[in-house]
PDB file of C-alpha atoms in Angstrom:
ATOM      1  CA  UNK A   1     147.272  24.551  64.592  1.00 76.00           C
ATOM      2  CA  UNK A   2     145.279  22.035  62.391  1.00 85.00           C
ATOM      3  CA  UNK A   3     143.658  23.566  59.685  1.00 88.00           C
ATOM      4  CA  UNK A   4     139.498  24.386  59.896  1.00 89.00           C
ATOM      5  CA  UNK A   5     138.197  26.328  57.301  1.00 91.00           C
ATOM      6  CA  UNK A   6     137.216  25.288  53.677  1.00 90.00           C
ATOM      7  CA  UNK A   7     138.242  26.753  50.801  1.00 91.00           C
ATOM      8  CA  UNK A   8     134.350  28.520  49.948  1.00 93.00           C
ATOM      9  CA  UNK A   9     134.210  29.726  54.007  1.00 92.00           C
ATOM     10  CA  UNK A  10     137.803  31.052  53.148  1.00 93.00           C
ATOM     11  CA  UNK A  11     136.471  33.338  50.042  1.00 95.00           C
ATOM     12  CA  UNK A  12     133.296  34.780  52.442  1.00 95.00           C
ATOM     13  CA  UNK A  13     135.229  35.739  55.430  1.00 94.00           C
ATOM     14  CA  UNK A  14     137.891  37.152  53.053  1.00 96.00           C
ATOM     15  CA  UNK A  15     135.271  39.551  51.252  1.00 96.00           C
ATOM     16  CA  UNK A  16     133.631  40.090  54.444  1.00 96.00           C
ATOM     17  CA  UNK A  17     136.583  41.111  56.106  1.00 96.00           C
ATOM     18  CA  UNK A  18     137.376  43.544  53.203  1.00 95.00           C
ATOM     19  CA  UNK A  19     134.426  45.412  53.208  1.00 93.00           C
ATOM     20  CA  UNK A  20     134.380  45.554  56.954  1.00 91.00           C
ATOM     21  CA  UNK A  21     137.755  46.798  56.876  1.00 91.00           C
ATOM     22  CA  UNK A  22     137.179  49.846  54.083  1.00 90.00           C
ATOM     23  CA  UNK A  23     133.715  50.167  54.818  1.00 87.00           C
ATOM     24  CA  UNK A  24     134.364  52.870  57.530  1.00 88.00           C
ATOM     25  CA  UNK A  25     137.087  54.597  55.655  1.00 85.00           C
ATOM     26  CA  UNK A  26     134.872  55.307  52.485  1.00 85.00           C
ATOM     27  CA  UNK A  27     132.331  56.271  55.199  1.00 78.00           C
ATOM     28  CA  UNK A  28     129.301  53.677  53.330  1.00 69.00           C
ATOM     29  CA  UNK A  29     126.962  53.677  54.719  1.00 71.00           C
ATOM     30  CA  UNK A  30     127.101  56.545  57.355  1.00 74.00           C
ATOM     31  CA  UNK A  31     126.390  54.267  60.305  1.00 74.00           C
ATOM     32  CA  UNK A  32     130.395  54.655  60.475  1.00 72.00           C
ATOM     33  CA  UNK A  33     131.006  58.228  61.326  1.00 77.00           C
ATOM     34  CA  UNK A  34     130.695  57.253  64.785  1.00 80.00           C
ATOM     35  CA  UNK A  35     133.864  56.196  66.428  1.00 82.00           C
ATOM     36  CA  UNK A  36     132.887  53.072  68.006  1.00 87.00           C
ATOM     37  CA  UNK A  37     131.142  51.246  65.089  1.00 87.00           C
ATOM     38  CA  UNK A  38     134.310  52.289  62.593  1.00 88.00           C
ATOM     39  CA  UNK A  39     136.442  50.660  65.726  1.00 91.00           C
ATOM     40  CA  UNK A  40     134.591  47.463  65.859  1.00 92.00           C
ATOM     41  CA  UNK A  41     134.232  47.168  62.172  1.00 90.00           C
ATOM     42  CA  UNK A  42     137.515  47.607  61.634  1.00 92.00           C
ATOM     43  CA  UNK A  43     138.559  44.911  64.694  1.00 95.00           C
ATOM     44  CA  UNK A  44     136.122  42.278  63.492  1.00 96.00           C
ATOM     45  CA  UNK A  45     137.162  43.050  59.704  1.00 95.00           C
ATOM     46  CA  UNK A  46     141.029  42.044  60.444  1.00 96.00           C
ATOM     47  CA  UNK A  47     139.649  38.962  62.738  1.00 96.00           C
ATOM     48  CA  UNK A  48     138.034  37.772  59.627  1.00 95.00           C
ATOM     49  CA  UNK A  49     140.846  38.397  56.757  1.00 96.00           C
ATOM     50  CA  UNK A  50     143.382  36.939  59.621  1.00 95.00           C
ATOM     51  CA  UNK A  51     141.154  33.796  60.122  1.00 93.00           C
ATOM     52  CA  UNK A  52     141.087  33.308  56.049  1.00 93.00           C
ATOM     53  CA  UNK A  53     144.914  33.890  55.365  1.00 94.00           C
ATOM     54  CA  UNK A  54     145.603  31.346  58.437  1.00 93.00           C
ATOM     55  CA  UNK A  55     143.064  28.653  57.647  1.00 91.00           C
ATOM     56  CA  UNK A  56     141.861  28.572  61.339  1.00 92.00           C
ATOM     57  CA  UNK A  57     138.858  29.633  63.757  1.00 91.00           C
ATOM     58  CA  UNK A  58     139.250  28.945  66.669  1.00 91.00           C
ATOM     59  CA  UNK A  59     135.791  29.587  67.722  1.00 91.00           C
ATOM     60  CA  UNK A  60     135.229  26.004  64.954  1.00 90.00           C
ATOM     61  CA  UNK A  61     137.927  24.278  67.247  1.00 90.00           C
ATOM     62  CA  UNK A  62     136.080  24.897  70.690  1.00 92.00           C
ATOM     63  CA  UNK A  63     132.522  23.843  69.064  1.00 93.00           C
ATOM     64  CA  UNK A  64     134.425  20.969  66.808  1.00 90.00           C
ATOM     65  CA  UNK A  65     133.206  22.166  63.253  1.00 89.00           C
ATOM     66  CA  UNK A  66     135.505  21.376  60.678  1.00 89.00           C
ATOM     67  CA  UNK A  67     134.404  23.270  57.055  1.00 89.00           C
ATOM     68  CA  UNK A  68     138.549  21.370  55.649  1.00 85.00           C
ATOM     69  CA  UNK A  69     138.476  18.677  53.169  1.00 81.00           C
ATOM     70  CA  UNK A  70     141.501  16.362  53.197  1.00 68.00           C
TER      71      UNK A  70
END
């Protein structure tokens, strides 16, 4: 698993994934109440803070996008 994601895409899906992730549980806005979006949010909110801590997408490996700098 080669490393894909820059430092600066790193910091966004980080703080993306956070407020995906507590977004539903503070109940902001109240598009969340429903079971579904809180679900999703959630799901996609761990994808992203996984993808950070990991350094790799692999939706950037199957298009070839690189956002690294060795």
């Amino acid at each position: 698993m080669t490393a894909n994601l820059g430092n600066f895409d790193r910091v966004v899906r980080a703080m993306l994934g956070l407020i995906l992730l507590v977004a539903p549980l503070l109940n902001k806005p109240a598009i969340w109440s429903n079971g579904t979006f809180a679900f999703a949010s959630m799901a996609i909110g761990i994808i992203l803070l996984g993808t950070s801590l990991f350094r790799f997408c692999p939706l950037y490996r199957l298009i070839g996008i690189s956002t690294c700098r060795f």
